Amino acid sequence: NGLTIGKSLTKEQIAKLDKDIVWYEYQTVDGIQVLAPKIYLSKNTIKNLNTDSRSRITGIENTYVRTGNLENTGLIGGYGNTYVEAKEINNRTLGNQLAEIKGNTTTIIAQNDINNIGARISGNENLNLVAIDGDILNKSTIEKVEFNNGEFDRSKFTKIDSVGEIVSNGNLNMLANNYTSIGAITQAKNLNIGVADNINILSQQVSGEQKFGKDDSQYNYYGFERNIGSEVKAENLNTTAKNFNISGSVVTTKTADLNVDKLNIESKVDKEDEINKTSYKGFLKSGSKKETIHNEENSAGSLYVEGKGLIKGDVNLVGSNLVLGNDSFVGGKLTTDSRELHSSYSLEEKKKGFSGSIGSGGFSVGYGKSESKLKEKDLTNAKSNLVLGDGTVLNKGAEITATNLTHGQISINNGDVKFGARKDTKDVETSSKSSGVNLS
């Protein structure tokens, strides 16, 4: 490589460095020539130093941090191995500055909780997270936005600001009392989660409203609640827990070995509301109209196993999706059902005032008022979707209700399979009344 101990590196040699090095060069100290260490940074490191303004704890090859409570809002680790040990660890993004703990092999051990809030924890080859007496939380952050332009436009809403990520290109191992992901990402080639209680893969709710006009005249309102699901991606997923809960979120893997008492896959409900009001006043006349709309949509939870899926315990599926590949096994009872969605529409109109006409009998004047109402209510069942590959075994039977079922050749060891249905309903109610008097 042309490097000589004691001699400084040339510009060409520095430019060819693919990693940082500590090099010993001759220096004169008190008239004596000695070998002294000098650090040379690779182009990649220099580039990151120039573009990354975060506070940092980064070793040349390895990074080691051991402390009481750790609050990280900058960067810990680099391209070597990273080891972090603390009583409690909070890795939290503030504003636009991503909090990050990374390394080739990253190991994080907390006596209590590990909280990753809108931040990133990664290990290029291996990532190990251990909360000895606590929980691991992976959560996206929410931004609140509000502005007021008077009667023309008044809005406020929440949105995802920074997505929480716990990821590895290789192995990801987590041990804790509970692991909870809220609107966040968990990803690895080999993903192993072992908890004493629950694995919770949950959605993050965002909401908002927008108002136009005055409440007593021209007025429009729009409001919403939506669920932003978590994502779990792996090639091989292995879990140990009492309950594995997937709510309005997606878990995708090639193979799965779920050593759990219960697997619950449930949907969340997105909602939208509209109110439109108009009113008028004219010469001897007035009237008003009010329209109210409520809609709900299903935000399904999903577990997709491309190949073999092994589930030790019971499975409960509500308005959601479960796909198991060939030769899968469900040790407990499989129960599926739909999610009820409610929508409604109402229209109310009122009119009153004087009217006049001229006919063959002369001039006539009348006063009248009228009121009409329309109310509609709908109940819709959002069905579950169940796909079972060839050779799948249902060890304790199944109770399948309001579900789209696709299957190959499957076996039932104990119990049987029961099928049920749900009925969609629609109720419509109308009313009208009017009164008046004519003067000729």
Coordinates of C-alpha atoms in Angstrom, one line a residue, residues 70-390:
L70 CA -29.1 8.4 28.4
E71 CA -30.9 11.1 26.5
N72 CA -29.7 11.2 22.9
T73 CA -30.9 13.8 20.4
G74 CA -27.8 13.5 18.2
L75 CA -25.7 10.7 16.8
I76 CA -24.1 7.8 18.7
G77 CA -21.9 5.4 16.8
G78 CA -20.4 5.1 13.4
Y79 CA -19.2 2.4 11.0
G80 CA -17.7 0.0 13.6
N81 CA -19.3 -1.6 16.5
T82 CA -21.5 0.4 19.0
Y83 CA -22.3 -0.6 22.6
V84 CA -24.6 1.5 24.7
E85 CA -25.5 0.6 28.3
A86 CA -27.6 2.7 30.7
K87 CA -30.4 2.6 33.3
E88 CA -32.9 4.1 30.8
I89 CA -32.4 5.1 27.2
N90 CA -34.3 7.7 25.3
N91 CA -33.4 8.2 21.7
R92 CA -35.5 11.2 20.7
T93 CA -35.7 13.3 17.5
L94 CA -36.2 17.0 18.1
G95 CA -37.3 19.2 15.2
N96 CA -35.5 18.4 12.0
Q97 CA -32.5 16.8 13.7
L98 CA -32.7 13.0 13.6
A99 CA -31.6 11.2 16.7
E100 CA -29.7 8.1 15.8
I101 CA -27.8 5.2 17.3
K102 CA -26.0 3.1 14.7
G103 CA -23.1 0.7 14.1
N104 CA -22.1 -2.4 12.2
T105 CA -23.1 -4.4 15.2
T106 CA -25.1 -2.3 17.6
T107 CA -25.9 -3.5 21.1
I108 CA -28.1 -1.5 23.5
I109 CA -28.8 -2.6 27.0
A110 CA -31.1 -0.8 29.5
Q111 CA -32.0 -1.8 33.0
N112 CA -35.4 -0.2 32.4
D113 CA -37.0 1.1 29.2
I114 CA -35.6 1.8 25.7
N115 CA -37.6 4.5 24.0
N116 CA -37.1 5.3 20.3
I117 CA -39.2 8.4 19.6
G118 CA -39.2 9.5 16.0
A119 CA -35.6 8.4 15.8
R120 CA -33.5 5.6 14.3
I121 CA -31.7 2.7 15.8
S122 CA -29.8 0.5 13.3
G123 CA -27.2 -2.2 13.0
N124 CA -25.8 -3.0 9.6
E125 CA -25.1 -6.6 10.3
N126 CA -26.5 -7.1 13.9
L127 CA -28.8 -5.1 16.2
N128 CA -29.4 -6.2 19.8
L129 CA -31.8 -4.4 22.1
V130 CA -32.3 -5.6 25.7
A131 CA -34.6 -3.9 28.3
I132 CA -33.9 -6.0 31.3
D133 CA -36.8 -4.9 33.6
G134 CA -38.6 -2.6 31.1
D135 CA -40.2 -2.2 27.7
I136 CA -39.0 -1.3 24.2
L137 CA -41.0 1.5 22.5
N138 CA -40.7 2.5 18.8
K139 CA -42.9 5.4 18.1
S140 CA -43.3 8.1 15.4
T141 CA -43.6 11.7 16.4
I142 CA -46.7 13.9 15.7
E143 CA -46.7 17.5 14.6
K144 CA -49.7 19.8 15.3
V145 CA -50.5 22.4 12.7
E146 CA -53.0 25.2 13.2
F147 CA -53.8 28.4 11.4
N148 CA -56.7 30.9 11.5
N149 CA -57.7 33.1 8.7
G150 CA -60.8 34.4 10.3
E151 CA -64.2 33.3 9.0
F152 CA -62.7 32.2 5.6
D153 CA -60.5 29.3 6.8
R154 CA -59.8 27.9 10.3
S155 CA -57.8 24.7 10.3
K156 CA -56.0 22.4 12.7
F157 CA -54.6 19.0 12.2
T158 CA -52.0 16.5 13.2
K159 CA -49.5 14.6 11.0
I160 CA -46.6 12.2 11.2
D161 CA -43.5 14.3 11.7
S162 CA -40.6 11.8 12.1
V163 CA -41.0 8.0 11.7
G164 CA -39.5 5.8 14.3
E165 CA -37.2 3.1 12.9
I166 CA -35.5 0.0 14.4
V167 CA -33.8 -1.7 11.5
S168 CA -31.0 -4.1 10.5
N169 CA -29.8 -5.5 7.2
G170 CA -29.0 -8.7 9.0
N171 CA -30.1 -9.9 12.5
L172 CA -32.4 -7.9 14.9
N173 CA -32.9 -9.4 18.4
M174 CA -35.1 -7.8 21.0
L175 CA -35.7 -8.8 24.6
A176 CA -38.1 -6.9 26.9
N177 CA -41.3 -7.1 29.0
N178 CA -43.2 -5.6 26.1
Y179 CA -42.4 -4.4 22.6
T180 CA -44.6 -1.7 21.1
S181 CA -44.5 -0.1 17.7
I182 CA -46.8 2.9 17.1
G183 CA -46.9 4.1 13.5
A184 CA -43.2 3.0 13.2
I185 CA -41.0 0.7 11.2
T186 CA -39.3 -2.5 12.4
Q187 CA -37.2 -4.3 9.7
A188 CA -34.6 -7.0 9.5
K189 CA -33.6 -10.1 7.5
N190 CA -33.9 -12.2 10.7
L191 CA -36.2 -10.7 13.3
N192 CA -36.4 -12.2 16.7
I193 CA -38.6 -10.7 19.4
G194 CA -38.9 -12.2 22.8
V195 CA -41.1 -10.6 25.5
A196 CA -42.6 -11.6 28.8
D197 CA -46.0 -10.1 27.9
N198 CA -47.1 -8.5 24.7
I199 CA -45.9 -7.5 21.2
N200 CA -48.0 -4.6 20.0
I201 CA -47.8 -3.5 16.4
L202 CA -50.2 -0.5 16.4
S203 CA -51.3 2.4 14.3
Q204 CA -50.8 6.1 15.0
Q205 CA -54.0 8.1 14.8
V206 CA -53.9 11.6 13.1
S207 CA -56.8 13.9 13.0
G208 CA -57.9 17.3 11.8
E209 CA -60.7 19.7 11.0
Q210 CA -61.3 22.6 8.7
K211 CA -64.0 25.3 9.0
F212 CA -65.2 27.9 6.5
G213 CA -67.7 30.7 7.1
K214 CA -69.8 31.7 10.0
D215 CA -71.9 29.2 12.0
D216 CA -75.1 31.3 11.6
S217 CA -75.0 31.6 7.8
Q218 CA -72.7 30.1 5.2
Y219 CA -70.7 27.4 7.0
N220 CA -68.7 24.3 6.0
Y221 CA -67.0 21.9 8.3
Y222 CA -64.7 18.9 7.4
G223 CA -63.1 16.7 10.1
F224 CA -61.2 13.4 9.9
E225 CA -59.6 10.7 12.0
R226 CA -57.1 8.4 10.2
N227 CA -54.8 5.6 11.3
I228 CA -51.2 5.4 10.1
G229 CA -50.1 1.8 10.5
S230 CA -46.8 0.4 11.7
E231 CA -44.8 -1.8 9.3
V232 CA -42.9 -4.9 10.2
K233 CA -40.8 -6.5 7.5
A234 CA -38.6 -9.6 7.7
E235 CA -37.5 -12.7 5.9
N236 CA -37.7 -14.8 9.0
L237 CA -39.8 -13.7 11.9
N238 CA -39.6 -15.5 15.3
T239 CA -41.6 -14.3 18.3
T240 CA -42.2 -15.4 21.9
A241 CA -45.0 -13.6 23.8
K242 CA -48.3 -14.0 25.6
N243 CA -50.2 -11.9 23.0
F244 CA -49.1 -10.7 19.6
N245 CA -51.4 -7.8 18.7
I246 CA -51.5 -6.3 15.2
S247 CA -53.9 -3.3 14.9
G248 CA -54.4 -1.4 11.7
S249 CA -50.8 -2.3 10.8
V250 CA -48.9 -4.7 8.4
V251 CA -46.5 -7.5 9.2
T252 CA -44.8 -9.1 6.2
T253 CA -42.4 -12.1 6.3
K254 CA -41.3 -15.1 4.3
T255 CA -41.5 -17.5 7.2
A256 CA -42.9 -17.1 10.7
D257 CA -42.6 -19.0 14.0
L258 CA -44.9 -17.3 16.4
N259 CA -44.7 -18.9 19.9
V260 CA -47.6 -16.9 21.3
D261 CA -50.8 -17.7 23.3
K262 CA -52.9 -15.4 21.2
L263 CA -52.5 -13.7 17.8
N264 CA -54.9 -10.8 17.5
I265 CA -55.2 -9.1 14.1
E266 CA -57.7 -6.3 14.1
S267 CA -58.6 -3.3 12.0
K268 CA -59.1 0.3 13.0
V269 CA -61.8 2.6 11.7
D270 CA -61.0 5.8 9.7
K271 CA -63.7 8.5 10.0
E272 CA -64.8 11.6 8.0
D273 CA -67.4 14.1 8.9
E274 CA -68.9 17.0 6.9
I275 CA -71.4 19.7 7.8
N276 CA -72.7 22.1 5.2
K277 CA -75.0 25.0 6.2
T278 CA -76.6 27.6 4.1
S279 CA -79.2 30.2 5.0
Y280 CA -80.8 33.2 3.3
K281 CA -83.0 36.2 4.1
G282 CA -84.8 38.1 1.4
F283 CA -87.7 40.5 1.1
L284 CA -90.4 38.8 3.3
K285 CA -88.7 35.4 2.8
S286 CA -86.1 33.3 4.6
G287 CA -84.8 29.7 4.6
S288 CA -82.0 27.4 5.7
K289 CA -80.5 24.1 4.6
K290 CA -78.2 21.8 6.7
E291 CA -76.5 18.7 5.4
T292 CA -74.6 16.3 7.7
I293 CA -72.4 13.4 6.4
H294 CA -70.5 10.8 8.4
N295 CA -68.4 8.1 6.7
E296 CA -66.3 5.3 8.1
E297 CA -63.7 3.2 6.3
N298 CA -61.9 0.0 7.4
S299 CA -58.1 0.3 8.0
A300 CA -57.2 -3.4 8.1
G301 CA -54.5 -5.1 10.1
S302 CA -52.5 -7.7 8.1
L303 CA -50.1 -10.6 8.5
Y304 CA -48.7 -11.9 5.3
V305 CA -46.5 -15.1 5.5
E306 CA -45.3 -16.0 2.1
G307 CA -44.1 -19.5 3.1
K308 CA -44.5 -21.6 6.2
G309 CA -46.2 -20.0 9.2
L310 CA -46.3 -21.7 12.6
I311 CA -48.7 -20.2 15.2
K312 CA -48.7 -21.9 18.6
G313 CA -51.9 -20.4 20.0
D314 CA -55.4 -19.0 19.1
V315 CA -55.9 -16.6 16.2
N316 CA -58.5 -13.8 16.3
L317 CA -59.1 -11.9 13.0
V318 CA -61.4 -8.9 12.8
G319 CA -61.9 -7.0 9.5
S320 CA -58.3 -7.8 8.6
N321 CA -56.1 -10.1 6.5
L322 CA -54.2 -13.3 7.3
V323 CA -52.2 -15.1 4.6
L324 CA -50.4 -18.3 5.5
G325 CA -48.3 -20.2 2.9
N326 CA -48.0 -23.9 2.3
D327 CA -47.5 -26.3 5.2
S328 CA -48.5 -23.8 7.9
F329 CA -49.9 -24.7 11.3
V330 CA -52.3 -23.0 13.7
G331 CA -52.1 -24.6 17.1
G332 CA -55.2 -23.0 18.7
K333 CA -58.7 -22.1 17.4
L334 CA -59.0 -19.8 14.4
T335 CA -61.8 -17.2 14.7
T336 CA -62.6 -14.6 12.1
D337 CA -65.2 -11.8 11.8
S338 CA -66.0 -8.5 10.1
R339 CA -65.6 -5.0 11.3
E340 CA -68.8 -2.9 11.6
L341 CA -68.7 0.4 9.7
H342 CA -71.4 3.1 10.3
S343 CA -72.3 5.9 8.0
S344 CA -75.1 8.4 8.0
Y345 CA -76.5 11.2 6.0
S346 CA -79.1 13.8 7.0
L347 CA -80.6 16.8 5.2
E348 CA -82.9 19.4 6.8
E349 CA -84.5 22.2 4.9
K350 CA -86.7 25.0 6.3
K351 CA -88.6 27.8 4.4
K352 CA -91.0 30.5 5.4
G353 CA -92.3 33.8 4.0
F354 CA -94.9 35.6 2.1
S355 CA -95.9 35.0 -1.5
G356 CA -98.2 36.9 -3.9
S357 CA -100.0 36.3 -7.2
I358 CA -102.3 38.0 -9.6
G359 CA -105.0 35.9 -11.3
S360 CA -108.4 36.3 -12.9
G361 CA -109.9 36.6 -9.4
G362 CA -107.6 39.4 -8.4
F363 CA -104.6 39.8 -6.2
S364 CA -103.8 37.2 -3.5
V365 CA -101.2 37.1 -0.7
G366 CA -100.2 34.1 1.3
Y367 CA -97.9 33.2 4.2
G368 CA -96.5 29.8 4.6
K369 CA -93.7 27.7 6.1
S370 CA -92.4 24.2 5.4
E371 CA -89.9 21.8 6.9
S372 CA -88.5 18.6 5.4
K373 CA -86.1 16.0 6.9
L374 CA -84.2 13.1 5.5
K375 CA -82.2 10.7 7.6
E376 CA -80.2 7.7 6.4
K377 CA -78.2 5.2 8.4
D378 CA -76.0 2.5 7.0
L379 CA -74.3 -0.5 8.7
T380 CA -71.7 -2.2 6.5
N381 CA -69.6 -5.2 7.4
A382 CA -65.9 -4.9 6.3
K383 CA -65.1 -8.6 5.8
S384 CA -61.9 -10.3 6.8
N385 CA -59.7 -12.1 4.2
L386 CA -58.2 -15.5 5.0
V387 CA -55.8 -17.4 2.7
L388 CA -54.5 -20.8 3.8
G389 CA -51.9 -22.6 1.6
D390 CA -51.8 -26.3 0.8

